[in-house]
Short mmCIF file of C-alpha atoms and ligand atoms in Angstrom, two decimals:
data_model
loop_
_atom_site.label_atom_id
_atom_site.label_comp_id
_atom_site.label_asym_id
_atom_site.label_seq_id
_atom_site.Cartn_x
_atom_site.Cartn_y
_atom_site.Cartn_z
CA MET A 16 4.37 24.67 5.76
CA ALA A 17 5.05 22.66 9.59
CA ALA A 18 0.91 22.36 9.82
CA GLU A 19 0.67 20.95 5.72
CA LEU A 20 2.60 18.58 6.61
CA LYS A 21 1.84 17.83 9.80
CA LYS A 22 -2.12 17.47 8.39
CA LEU A 23 -0.44 15.07 5.84
CA SER A 24 1.18 12.66 7.83
CA GLU A 25 -1.99 12.42 9.06
CA SER A 26 -4.52 12.22 6.11
CA ARG A 27 -1.72 9.20 4.88
CA ASP A 28 -3.00 7.15 7.67
CA LEU A 29 -6.06 7.51 6.72
CA THR A 30 -5.11 5.97 3.02
CA ARG A 31 -3.57 2.51 4.88
CA ILE A 32 -7.38 0.80 5.58
CA GLU A 33 -7.47 -1.47 3.06
CA ARG A 34 -10.85 -3.67 2.12
CA ILE A 35 -10.27 -7.30 0.77
CA GLY A 36 -9.01 -6.54 -2.01
CA ALA A 37 -7.26 -9.34 -4.58
CA HIS A 38 -3.76 -8.92 -2.43
CA SER A 39 -4.59 -8.33 0.79
CA HIS A 40 -3.74 -11.89 2.32
CA ILE A 41 -0.34 -11.14 1.90
CA ARG A 42 1.24 -9.33 5.29
CA GLY A 43 5.05 -10.21 4.07
CA LEU A 44 6.85 -12.04 1.78
CA GLY A 45 7.14 -15.33 4.38
CA LEU A 46 11.05 -14.39 5.26
CA ASP A 47 13.03 -15.97 8.21
CA SER A 48 15.47 -13.93 10.17
CA SER A 49 18.16 -15.84 7.46
CA LEU A 50 16.36 -14.34 5.35
CA GLU A 51 14.83 -18.35 3.78
CA ALA A 52 10.97 -17.85 2.88
CA ARG A 53 9.49 -19.99 5.30
CA ALA A 54 6.42 -22.60 2.69
CA VAL A 55 3.87 -20.95 3.73
CA SER A 56 3.83 -18.22 5.36
CA GLU A 57 2.83 -14.49 5.95
CA GLY A 58 0.04 -15.72 3.98
CA MET A 59 2.26 -16.74 1.18
CA VAL A 60 3.14 -19.92 -0.04
CA GLY A 61 6.19 -21.46 -2.54
CA GLN A 62 7.68 -19.33 -5.30
CA GLN A 63 10.51 -19.88 -2.76
CA PRO A 64 13.19 -18.80 -4.88
CA ALA A 65 11.85 -15.21 -6.06
CA ARG A 66 10.61 -14.37 -3.30
CA LYS A 67 13.99 -15.21 -1.14
CA ALA A 68 15.26 -13.59 -4.27
CA ALA A 69 12.44 -10.60 -2.97
CA GLY A 70 14.15 -10.66 0.31
CA LEU A 71 17.20 -9.62 -0.47
CA ILE A 72 15.65 -6.54 -2.66
CA LEU A 73 14.22 -5.30 1.18
CA GLN A 74 17.43 -5.57 2.97
CA LEU A 75 18.70 -3.58 0.11
CA ILE A 76 16.21 -1.10 0.62
CA LYS A 77 16.47 -1.13 4.18
CA GLU A 78 19.27 -0.12 4.40
CA GLY A 79 19.25 2.90 2.42
CA LYS A 80 22.59 2.56 0.85
CA ILE A 81 21.36 2.19 -3.27
CA ALA A 82 19.30 4.01 -4.69
CA GLY A 83 18.46 3.21 -8.29
CA ARG A 84 18.43 0.05 -8.73
CA ALA A 85 15.97 -1.71 -11.12
CA VAL A 86 14.11 -5.20 -10.02
CA LEU A 87 12.36 -7.09 -13.57
CA LEU A 88 9.45 -10.02 -11.45
CA ALA A 89 9.63 -11.91 -15.11
CA GLY A 90 6.35 -15.31 -15.11
CA GLN A 91 3.47 -16.52 -16.63
CA PRO A 92 -0.21 -14.57 -15.45
CA GLY A 93 -1.15 -15.88 -12.44
CA THR A 94 2.66 -16.16 -10.88
CA GLY A 95 2.50 -14.39 -7.56
CA LYS A 96 4.94 -11.11 -9.63
CA THR A 97 1.74 -8.43 -7.98
CA ALA A 98 1.93 -10.87 -4.37
CA ILE A 99 5.58 -10.45 -4.15
CA ALA A 100 5.49 -6.62 -5.20
CA MET A 101 2.84 -5.86 -2.32
CA GLY A 102 4.77 -8.84 -0.37
CA LEU A 103 7.68 -6.69 -0.46
CA ALA A 104 6.01 -3.25 0.09
CA LYS A 105 4.60 -5.02 3.96
CA SER A 106 7.81 -5.79 4.92
CA LEU A 107 9.05 -2.25 4.39
CA GLY A 108 8.54 -0.09 7.59
CA GLU A 109 5.98 2.57 7.56
CA GLU A 110 8.36 5.09 6.06
CA THR A 111 9.14 3.74 3.32
CA PRO A 112 7.58 5.54 0.23
CA PHE A 113 5.54 2.09 -2.32
CA ALA A 114 4.14 3.79 -4.55
CA THR A 115 2.34 1.78 -7.17
CA LEU A 116 1.18 1.95 -10.97
CA SER A 117 -0.08 -0.09 -14.35
CA GLY A 118 2.11 0.62 -17.71
CA SER A 119 -2.00 1.33 -18.60
CA GLU A 120 -2.47 4.44 -16.82
CA LEU A 121 0.28 6.65 -18.36
CA PHE A 122 -1.53 6.74 -21.02
CA SER A 123 -4.13 8.97 -19.67
CA LEU A 124 -5.29 12.22 -21.65
CA GLU A 125 -4.13 14.30 -18.61
CA MET A 126 -0.95 15.11 -18.65
CA SER A 127 2.27 13.64 -20.29
CA LYS A 128 4.18 9.82 -19.88
CA THR A 129 6.80 12.26 -18.83
CA GLU A 130 4.91 13.42 -16.78
CA ALA A 131 2.79 10.96 -14.93
CA LEU A 132 6.03 9.16 -14.31
CA THR A 133 8.01 12.12 -13.08
CA GLN A 134 4.92 11.80 -10.15
CA ALA A 135 5.49 8.03 -9.74
CA PHE A 136 8.95 8.53 -9.40
CA ARG A 137 8.53 11.29 -6.54
CA ARG A 138 5.38 9.16 -4.40
CA ALA A 139 8.33 7.15 -4.53
CA ILE A 140 11.16 9.28 -2.47
CA GLY A 141 10.39 10.03 0.84
CA VAL A 142 12.06 13.58 2.66
CA ARG A 143 11.91 12.44 6.62
CA ILE A 144 12.49 16.48 8.35
CA LYS A 145 13.27 16.69 11.46
CA GLU A 146 11.34 19.52 13.80
CA GLU A 147 11.67 21.50 16.96
CA ALA A 148 7.66 21.21 18.24
CA GLU A 149 6.57 22.39 21.65
CA ILE A 150 5.33 19.87 23.53
CA ILE A 151 3.21 19.24 26.58
CA GLU A 152 3.55 16.04 27.68
CA GLY A 153 2.31 14.25 30.95
CA GLU A 154 -0.34 11.60 32.40
CA VAL A 155 -3.87 12.45 33.15
CA VAL A 156 -5.04 13.42 36.45
CA GLU A 157 -8.18 14.34 35.69
CA ILE A 158 -10.18 14.90 32.55
CA THR A 159 -14.20 16.10 32.51
CA ILE A 160 -15.71 16.98 29.40
CA ASP A 161 -19.23 19.45 29.84
CA ARG A 162 -22.16 19.36 27.14
CA PRO A 163 -23.78 22.94 27.58
CA VAL A 164 -27.21 22.75 29.27
CA GLY A 165 -30.40 21.03 27.16
CA VAL A 166 -27.57 18.98 24.67
CA GLY A 167 -27.86 16.17 26.65
CA ALA A 168 -26.41 15.12 29.60
CA SER A 169 -22.64 14.52 30.60
CA ALA A 170 -20.57 13.09 28.49
CA SER A 171 -16.44 11.65 28.17
CA GLY A 172 -16.60 8.79 26.47
CA SER A 173 -18.80 10.25 23.52
CA SER A 174 -16.94 9.43 20.36
CA SER A 175 -18.79 11.86 18.58
CA SER A 176 -16.98 14.96 17.32
CA ALA A 177 -18.98 17.13 15.53
CA SER A 178 -20.99 17.41 18.94
CA ALA A 179 -17.30 18.98 20.41
CA GLY A 180 -18.63 23.05 20.28
CA GLY A 181 -20.50 24.49 23.12
CA LYS A 182 -18.25 21.84 24.80
CA THR A 183 -16.33 22.47 28.61
CA GLY A 184 -13.08 20.76 29.29
CA LYS A 185 -10.91 20.99 31.79
CA LEU A 186 -7.10 18.67 31.77
CA THR A 187 -4.88 17.81 34.70
CA LEU A 188 -1.77 16.91 34.16
CA LYS A 189 1.10 16.03 36.51
CA THR A 190 5.19 14.86 35.74
CA THR A 191 5.90 13.70 39.08
CA ASP A 192 6.98 17.35 39.73
CA MET A 193 4.85 19.39 38.79
CA GLU A 194 0.30 19.55 37.95
CA THR A 195 -1.04 22.09 35.98
CA LEU A 196 -4.96 22.39 35.25
CA TYR A 197 -5.73 23.68 31.39
CA GLU A 198 -8.84 23.88 30.18
CA LEU A 199 -10.15 23.10 26.95
CA GLY A 200 -11.14 24.40 24.11
CA GLY A 201 -12.93 22.52 21.60
CA LYS A 202 -10.48 20.58 18.93
CA MET A 203 -8.91 19.89 21.84
CA ILE A 204 -11.82 18.42 23.59
CA GLU A 205 -12.37 17.18 19.98
CA ALA A 206 -9.52 14.99 19.51
CA LEU A 207 -8.99 14.03 22.74
CA THR A 208 -12.39 12.24 23.34
CA LYS A 209 -11.07 10.72 19.82
CA GLU A 210 -7.58 9.23 21.35
CA LYS A 211 -10.67 7.62 24.20
CA VAL A 212 -7.77 9.36 26.58
CA GLN A 213 -9.13 8.31 29.92
CA SER A 214 -7.16 9.28 33.42
CA GLY A 215 -4.53 7.55 33.75
CA ASP A 216 -2.50 7.52 30.16
CA VAL A 217 -0.11 9.04 29.13
CA ILE A 218 0.44 11.98 26.49
CA ALA A 219 1.93 14.35 24.34
CA LEU A 220 0.38 17.62 23.61
CA ASP A 221 2.36 19.16 19.95
CA LYS A 222 1.32 22.59 20.80
CA ALA A 223 1.34 23.97 17.66
CA SER A 224 -1.32 21.76 15.41
CA GLY A 225 -3.61 20.35 18.49
CA LYS A 226 -2.25 16.65 17.91
CA VAL A 227 -2.85 13.97 21.05
CA THR A 228 -0.15 11.82 20.83
CA LYS A 229 -1.33 8.69 23.73
CA LEU A 230 2.49 7.14 24.85
CA GLY A 231 0.44 4.10 26.82
CA ARG A 232 -0.67 4.10 30.93
CA SER A 233 0.98 4.91 33.84
CA ILE A 234 2.84 2.38 35.57
CA GLY A 235 2.22 4.36 38.70
CA ARG A 236 -1.34 3.45 37.81
CA SER A 237 -1.67 0.25 36.17
CA ARG A 238 -2.77 -1.11 39.26
CA ASP A 239 -5.99 0.84 39.69
CA TYR A 240 -7.09 -1.08 36.59
CA ASP A 241 -7.64 -4.92 36.10
CA ALA A 242 -9.25 -4.84 32.30
CA VAL A 243 -6.45 -3.86 30.18
CA GLY A 244 -5.64 -4.89 26.36
CA PRO A 245 -3.32 -7.06 26.08
CA HIS A 246 -1.87 -4.87 23.75
CA THR A 247 -1.76 -1.90 26.60
CA LYS A 248 1.34 -0.31 26.84
CA PHE A 249 2.41 0.81 30.14
CA VAL A 250 4.94 3.70 30.83
CA ARG A 251 6.24 6.66 33.29
CA CYS A 252 5.28 9.12 34.32
CA PRO A 253 6.86 12.27 32.81
CA GLU A 254 9.43 13.89 34.59
CA GLY A 255 10.53 17.90 34.58
CA GLU A 256 8.71 20.35 33.56
CA LEU A 257 4.46 19.87 31.70
CA GLN A 258 6.00 21.92 28.59
CA LYS A 259 8.68 20.71 26.50
CA ARG A 260 10.64 21.61 23.30
CA LYS A 261 10.46 18.00 21.48
CA GLU A 262 12.68 16.83 18.18
CA VAL A 263 9.06 15.36 15.50
CA VAL A 264 10.24 13.71 12.63
CA HIS A 265 7.33 13.78 9.64
CA CYS A 266 7.41 11.84 6.52
CA VAL A 267 6.19 13.03 3.34
CA THR A 268 7.00 12.46 -0.44
CA LEU A 269 9.20 14.53 -2.69
CA HIS A 270 5.68 14.00 -4.71
CA GLU A 271 3.43 16.18 -1.86
CA ILE A 272 5.67 18.52 -0.78
CA ASP A 273 4.74 18.92 -4.78
CA VAL A 274 1.51 19.23 -4.95
CA ILE A 275 2.09 21.87 -1.71
CA ASN A 276 3.93 23.87 -3.10
CA SER A 277 1.81 23.62 -6.28
CA ARG A 278 -0.31 26.34 -6.56
CA THR A 279 -2.48 26.26 -9.37
CA GLN A 280 -3.08 22.39 -7.51
CA GLY A 281 -2.70 23.36 -3.60
CA PHE A 282 -2.66 20.73 -1.14
CA LEU A 283 -6.50 19.18 -2.02
CA ALA A 284 -5.43 18.14 -5.03
CA LEU A 285 -3.86 14.98 -2.85
CA PHE A 286 -7.08 14.52 -1.31
CA THR A 287 -8.58 13.77 -4.98
CA GLY A 288 -5.74 12.73 -6.57
CA ASP A 289 -6.25 15.50 -9.39
CA THR A 290 -2.63 16.32 -9.40
CA GLY A 291 -2.49 17.67 -12.56
CA GLU A 292 0.38 18.33 -14.68
CA ILE A 293 3.35 19.89 -12.11
CA ARG A 294 5.03 23.25 -13.60
CA ALA A 295 9.04 22.18 -13.60
CA GLU A 296 10.23 25.53 -11.86
CA VAL A 297 7.69 24.40 -8.46
CA ARG A 298 10.54 20.65 -8.39
CA GLU A 299 13.67 23.52 -9.21
CA GLN A 300 12.28 25.24 -6.27
CA ILE A 301 11.67 22.09 -4.16
CA ASP A 302 14.44 20.06 -4.79
CA THR A 303 16.98 23.10 -3.47
CA LYS A 304 15.07 22.90 -0.75
CA VAL A 305 15.75 19.75 0.15
CA ALA A 306 19.49 19.61 0.23
CA GLU A 307 19.16 23.10 1.83
CA TRP A 308 17.77 21.05 4.71
CA ARG A 309 20.21 18.34 4.01
CA GLU A 310 22.99 19.57 4.40
CA GLU A 311 21.61 21.91 7.32
CA GLY A 312 21.02 18.18 8.37
CA LYS A 313 17.19 19.25 9.23
CA ALA A 314 16.34 16.76 6.54
CA ASP A 315 17.00 13.21 5.49
CA ILE A 316 16.24 11.40 1.38
CA VAL A 317 14.52 8.45 2.21
CA PRO A 318 15.01 6.31 -1.77
CA GLY A 319 12.01 4.04 -1.69
CA VAL A 320 9.52 1.40 -3.58
CA LEU A 321 8.68 2.04 -7.50
CA PHE A 322 5.88 -0.95 -8.91
CA ILE A 323 5.32 -0.03 -12.32
CA ASP A 324 2.61 -3.71 -13.21
CA GLU A 325 2.42 -4.54 -16.94
CA VAL A 326 5.55 -3.02 -18.24
CA HIS A 327 5.57 -4.06 -21.28
CA MET A 328 2.53 -0.89 -21.80
CA LEU A 329 5.81 1.34 -21.77
CA ASP A 330 7.17 1.97 -25.06
CA ILE A 331 10.08 3.18 -26.40
CA GLU A 332 10.69 6.77 -24.85
CA CYS A 333 9.92 6.45 -21.62
CA PHE A 334 12.24 3.55 -20.48
CA SER A 335 14.22 5.75 -21.88
CA PHE A 336 12.76 8.62 -19.93
CA LEU A 337 13.55 4.87 -16.70
CA ASN A 338 17.48 4.67 -18.23
CA ARG A 339 17.76 8.36 -17.09
CA ALA A 340 15.31 8.92 -13.92
CA LEU A 341 17.64 5.83 -12.16
CA GLU A 342 20.27 7.86 -12.31
CA ASN A 343 19.43 10.57 -10.75
CA GLU A 344 20.75 10.47 -6.68
CA MET A 345 17.37 10.40 -5.05
CA ALA A 346 16.47 7.38 -7.07
CA PRO A 347 13.52 4.69 -5.16
CA ILE A 348 13.91 0.46 -6.57
CA LEU A 349 12.08 0.30 -9.17
CA VAL A 350 10.44 -3.22 -9.83
CA ILE A 351 8.40 -3.79 -13.15
CA ALA A 352 6.74 -6.88 -13.23
CA THR A 353 5.28 -8.08 -17.10
CA ASN A 354 4.35 -11.61 -17.77
CA ARG A 355 5.03 -11.18 -21.32
CA GLY A 356 7.44 -13.17 -23.94
CA ILE A 357 9.65 -11.85 -26.41
CA THR A 358 7.24 -9.10 -28.16
CA THR A 359 7.15 -6.40 -29.56
CA ILE A 360 8.82 -3.10 -27.58
CA ARG A 361 5.89 -0.19 -28.37
CA GLY A 362 7.03 2.68 -30.33
CA THR A 363 9.64 0.88 -32.80
CA ASN A 364 9.27 -2.88 -34.42
CA TYR A 365 11.43 -3.77 -33.03
CA ARG A 366 10.80 -7.12 -30.60
CA SER A 367 12.79 -7.43 -27.31
CA PRO A 368 12.74 -9.80 -24.19
CA HIS A 369 9.56 -8.93 -22.13
CA GLY A 370 9.15 -5.94 -24.74
CA ILE A 371 11.76 -4.16 -23.07
CA PRO A 372 14.78 -2.57 -24.46
CA ALA A 373 18.01 -4.74 -25.05
CA ASP A 374 20.17 -1.30 -22.73
CA PHE A 375 16.84 -1.20 -20.47
CA LEU A 376 16.54 -4.56 -19.50
CA ASP A 377 21.04 -4.86 -19.05
CA ARG A 378 20.14 -2.43 -16.19
CA LEU A 379 18.05 -4.90 -14.83
CA LEU A 380 18.02 -7.86 -11.79
CA ILE A 381 15.30 -10.50 -12.97
CA ILE A 382 14.40 -12.73 -10.71
CA SER A 383 11.58 -14.87 -12.62
CA THR A 384 8.17 -17.06 -11.00
CA GLN A 385 7.27 -20.67 -12.04
CA PRO A 386 4.15 -22.42 -12.00
CA TYR A 387 2.06 -23.65 -9.02
CA THR A 388 2.19 -27.11 -8.04
CA GLU A 389 -1.28 -28.46 -7.72
CA GLU A 390 -0.30 -27.92 -3.57
CA GLU A 391 0.26 -24.39 -3.65
CA ILE A 392 -2.70 -23.77 -5.23
CA HIS A 393 -4.72 -25.46 -2.91
CA LYS A 394 -3.00 -23.62 0.08
CA ILE A 395 -3.64 -20.69 -1.52
CA ILE A 396 -7.06 -21.23 -1.82
CA GLU A 397 -7.24 -22.28 2.09
CA ILE A 398 -5.94 -19.06 2.43
CA ARG A 399 -7.76 -16.84 0.84
CA CYS A 400 -10.90 -18.75 1.77
CA ASP A 401 -9.98 -17.73 5.00
CA GLU A 402 -9.42 -14.13 3.99
CA GLU A 403 -12.69 -13.99 2.46
CA GLU A 404 -14.59 -15.40 5.24
CA VAL A 405 -15.75 -18.21 3.57
CA GLU A 406 -16.15 -21.34 4.49
CA MET A 407 -15.33 -24.56 2.08
CA SER A 408 -15.93 -28.97 2.27
CA LYS A 409 -12.64 -30.29 2.19
CA ASP A 410 -14.23 -31.85 -1.77
CA SER A 411 -14.59 -28.18 -2.79
CA LYS A 412 -11.58 -27.47 -1.76
CA VAL A 413 -9.97 -30.41 -4.02
CA LEU A 414 -12.30 -29.57 -6.84
CA LEU A 415 -11.31 -25.48 -6.77
CA THR A 416 -7.70 -26.74 -6.98
CA LYS A 417 -8.14 -29.14 -9.87
CA ILE A 418 -9.38 -27.17 -12.06
CA GLY A 419 -7.03 -23.96 -10.60
CA THR A 420 -4.52 -26.82 -12.07
CA GLU A 421 -6.44 -26.30 -15.71
CA THR A 422 -7.71 -23.30 -16.21
CA SER A 423 -5.71 -20.52 -13.64
CA LEU A 424 -5.01 -19.43 -10.68
CA ARG A 425 -6.85 -16.81 -10.98
CA TYR A 426 -9.91 -17.93 -12.48
CA ALA A 427 -10.14 -20.66 -9.17
CA ILE A 428 -9.73 -17.64 -6.75
CA HIS A 429 -13.26 -16.24 -8.20
CA LEU A 430 -14.47 -18.48 -7.76
CA ILE A 431 -14.74 -18.29 -3.74
CA THR A 432 -16.27 -15.51 -3.79
CA VAL A 433 -19.24 -15.91 -7.06
CA ALA A 434 -19.85 -20.06 -4.65
CA ALA A 435 -20.03 -18.37 -1.63
CA LEU A 436 -23.10 -16.17 -3.34
CA ALA A 437 -24.73 -19.18 -4.62
CA CYS A 438 -24.23 -21.35 -1.41
CA GLN A 439 -25.87 -18.19 0.43
CA LYS A 440 -28.56 -18.55 -2.09
CA ARG A 441 -28.85 -21.47 -0.88
CA ARG A 442 -28.78 -21.21 2.56
CA GLY A 443 -26.28 -23.39 3.23
CA LYS A 444 -23.23 -22.32 5.03
CA VAL A 445 -20.26 -24.15 3.74
CA VAL A 446 -19.93 -24.32 0.23
CA GLU A 447 -20.03 -27.39 -1.58
CA MET A 448 -19.54 -29.25 -4.53
CA GLU A 449 -22.90 -28.27 -6.22
CA ASP A 450 -21.82 -24.70 -4.62
CA ILE A 451 -18.71 -24.59 -7.06
CA SER A 452 -19.74 -26.96 -9.77
CA ARG A 453 -23.07 -24.14 -10.44
CA VAL A 454 -20.38 -21.33 -10.09
CA TYR A 455 -17.87 -23.02 -12.73
CA SER A 456 -21.00 -23.68 -15.36
CA LEU A 457 -22.03 -20.06 -15.14
CA PHE A 458 -18.01 -18.09 -15.59
CA LEU A 459 -16.77 -18.64 -17.59
CA ASP A 460 -12.76 -19.87 -18.03
CA VAL A 461 -10.38 -18.07 -20.58
CA LYS A 462 -9.59 -21.37 -22.75
CA ARG A 463 -13.26 -22.46 -22.81
CA SER A 464 -13.96 -18.67 -23.35
CA THR A 465 -11.76 -19.05 -26.53
CA GLN A 466 -13.56 -21.76 -27.26
CA TYR A 467 -16.59 -20.00 -27.24
CA LEU A 468 -15.63 -17.56 -29.81
CA MET A 469 -13.65 -20.16 -32.15
CA GLU A 470 -17.14 -21.40 -32.69
CA PHE A 471 -18.76 -18.79 -32.71
CA GLN A 472 -17.07 -15.80 -34.16
CA SER A 473 -18.99 -15.58 -37.08
CA GLN A 474 -21.34 -13.71 -34.96
CA TYR A 475 -20.03 -11.07 -33.77
CA MET A 476 -18.98 -7.26 -34.98
CA PHE A 477 -15.73 -7.01 -36.54
CA SER A 478 -14.51 -11.59 -36.27
CA GLU A 479 -13.11 -10.92 -40.43
CA VAL A 480 -9.30 -11.18 -38.37
CA PRO A 481 -8.08 -13.57 -40.74
CA GLY A 482 -6.25 -17.52 -38.50
CA GLY A 483 -8.46 -16.34 -35.08
CA VAL A 484 -6.44 -15.08 -32.71
CA ASP A 485 -3.12 -12.73 -33.23
CA GLU A 486 0.35 -13.89 -32.54
CA GLU A 487 0.17 -10.49 -29.45
CA ASP A 488 -3.20 -11.80 -27.77
CA ALA A 489 -1.93 -16.23 -28.10
CA MET A 490 0.27 -15.28 -25.48
CA HIS A 491 -2.16 -14.51 -23.21
CA LEU A 492 -4.42 -16.62 -23.84
N1 ATP B 283 2.47 -16.54 -3.59
C1 ATP B 283 1.30 -16.61 -3.82
N2 ATP B 283 1.23 -16.69 -1.90
C2 ATP B 283 -0.18 -16.14 -1.95
N3 ATP B 283 -1.19 -15.47 -2.74
C3 ATP B 283 -0.48 -15.58 -4.24
C4 ATP B 283 1.32 -16.21 -4.70
N4 ATP B 283 1.21 -16.00 -5.59
C5 ATP B 283 -0.20 -14.98 -6.86
N5 ATP B 283 -0.82 -14.74 -5.82
C6 ATP B 283 -2.60 -14.78 -5.46
O1 ATP B 283 -2.98 -15.12 -7.20
C7 ATP B 283 -3.25 -13.94 -7.26
C8 ATP B 283 -3.13 -13.74 -8.71
O2 ATP B 283 -1.47 -13.08 -8.22
P1 ATP B 283 -0.81 -11.61 -9.16
O3 ATP B 283 -1.87 -10.78 -9.51
O4 ATP B 283 0.27 -11.53 -8.41
O5 ATP B 283 -0.35 -12.36 -10.72
P2 ATP B 283 0.44 -11.95 -11.76
O6 ATP B 283 1.71 -12.82 -11.82
O7 ATP B 283 1.58 -10.26 -11.52
O8 ATP B 283 -0.20 -12.35 -12.45
P3 ATP B 283 -0.45 -11.04 -13.91
O9 ATP B 283 1.22 -11.01 -14.53
O10 ATP B 283 -1.61 -11.58 -14.77
O11 ATP B 283 -0.50 -9.52 -13.49
C9 ATP B 283 -3.54 -12.48 -6.13
O12 ATP B 283 -4.21 -13.02 -5.82
C10 ATP B 283 -2.16 -13.54 -5.44
O13 ATP B 283 -2.26 -11.80 -4.29
#
């Protein structure tokens, strides 16, 4: 299993790559060292009391002392609930798992609601596994990689992994006490080229997995290179033997261990996400194994964060599941969010605040988010323009802010992208008022769209609802 765990920790790095998304400008909670929220920081604007409260939760998570707490982010649509949850996720260390789920995702046909929730919980529980590994650690004296004649010129800097086959290579490594020449195999050549290893680097090679880690540049060689990047780390040439036994730590989630050990699903299901239901016996065996590792000091549990958005979509069964799941000693911190007021609890005829049953509400620490001021909307629009690399004139930003205050922040943010396209179309470089006006007339906000519906509802299908929009829908408009 150890080799699979290693593969896993590598694959998780890949999934962290992000494109420009709705919240990609959020880099943290924007707090100072005493956990006070700065007005504008790390992509976050305003909403200071809520961010400060989230900062306290972050502190609790980092200290790892509490598990099984639940926090509710409640507020009107577009007041930054998801943004705060993202900020929290970004502020957690790499090792702390953060799993997200939207209430509506629970109603898939492939698995029961409780199975989907169990998987989400286990995605938010990390296991830090310690292992002894054989490592070769030294400073690169020389690295030569040759291609066989006819394939092309010598390519020591080539990054093409497909061409690793047929290449031969030699690597000389040294410590302060010894120096050894290694013959390189295809897989190792591939790994070294990928990491762009060159002489003067201090590297560690994991003998079992072939993983190459660059530890830094050797201090002894620092004067040989006048062009080093600002992030270059200088380290000492290792001492003693080249080959060492070292403790390495892998971090995986309980869900990942479940999937690997589930015969019907197998390891590849992690990449497709198509895990299906996992049998209860598999989970029991894993929990027992993890408990053994903990007792032997080989593993620690890292309770992470599970964020469930649109929590009002959960029904009464889901809430009683959550109630029980939070009692588990390994439970993560549960952060839920909703934009609903007093509404019906799904699966019942009862109404309650946020559509959440009273016994579950009682467990929650509630953080409320407030509508933004005009100034704050302006700042968020500015940040989003930078994030989307859209150049916008001052007047246009003011106009967009006005639109944002009168419609919604989200609508204004959407208009940035389309206005940039309109600007591109007229071969402009800077988004001007005319672009904003154009897209404002092309794309309706919810208010105008509802008005239009009211006027012309008789021409739509199923428009016989008396009195127009029903109460439930009216709450979101
Ligand atoms: N305080 C903030 N600072 C920076 N960006 C923000 C802030 N609040 C919201 N945003 C951005 O505004 C957009 C809408 O916010 P978000 O999705 O977080 O709202 P929400 O409260 O979760 O809404 P809903 O209830 O509709 O799910 C997002 O792109 C978000 O990143």
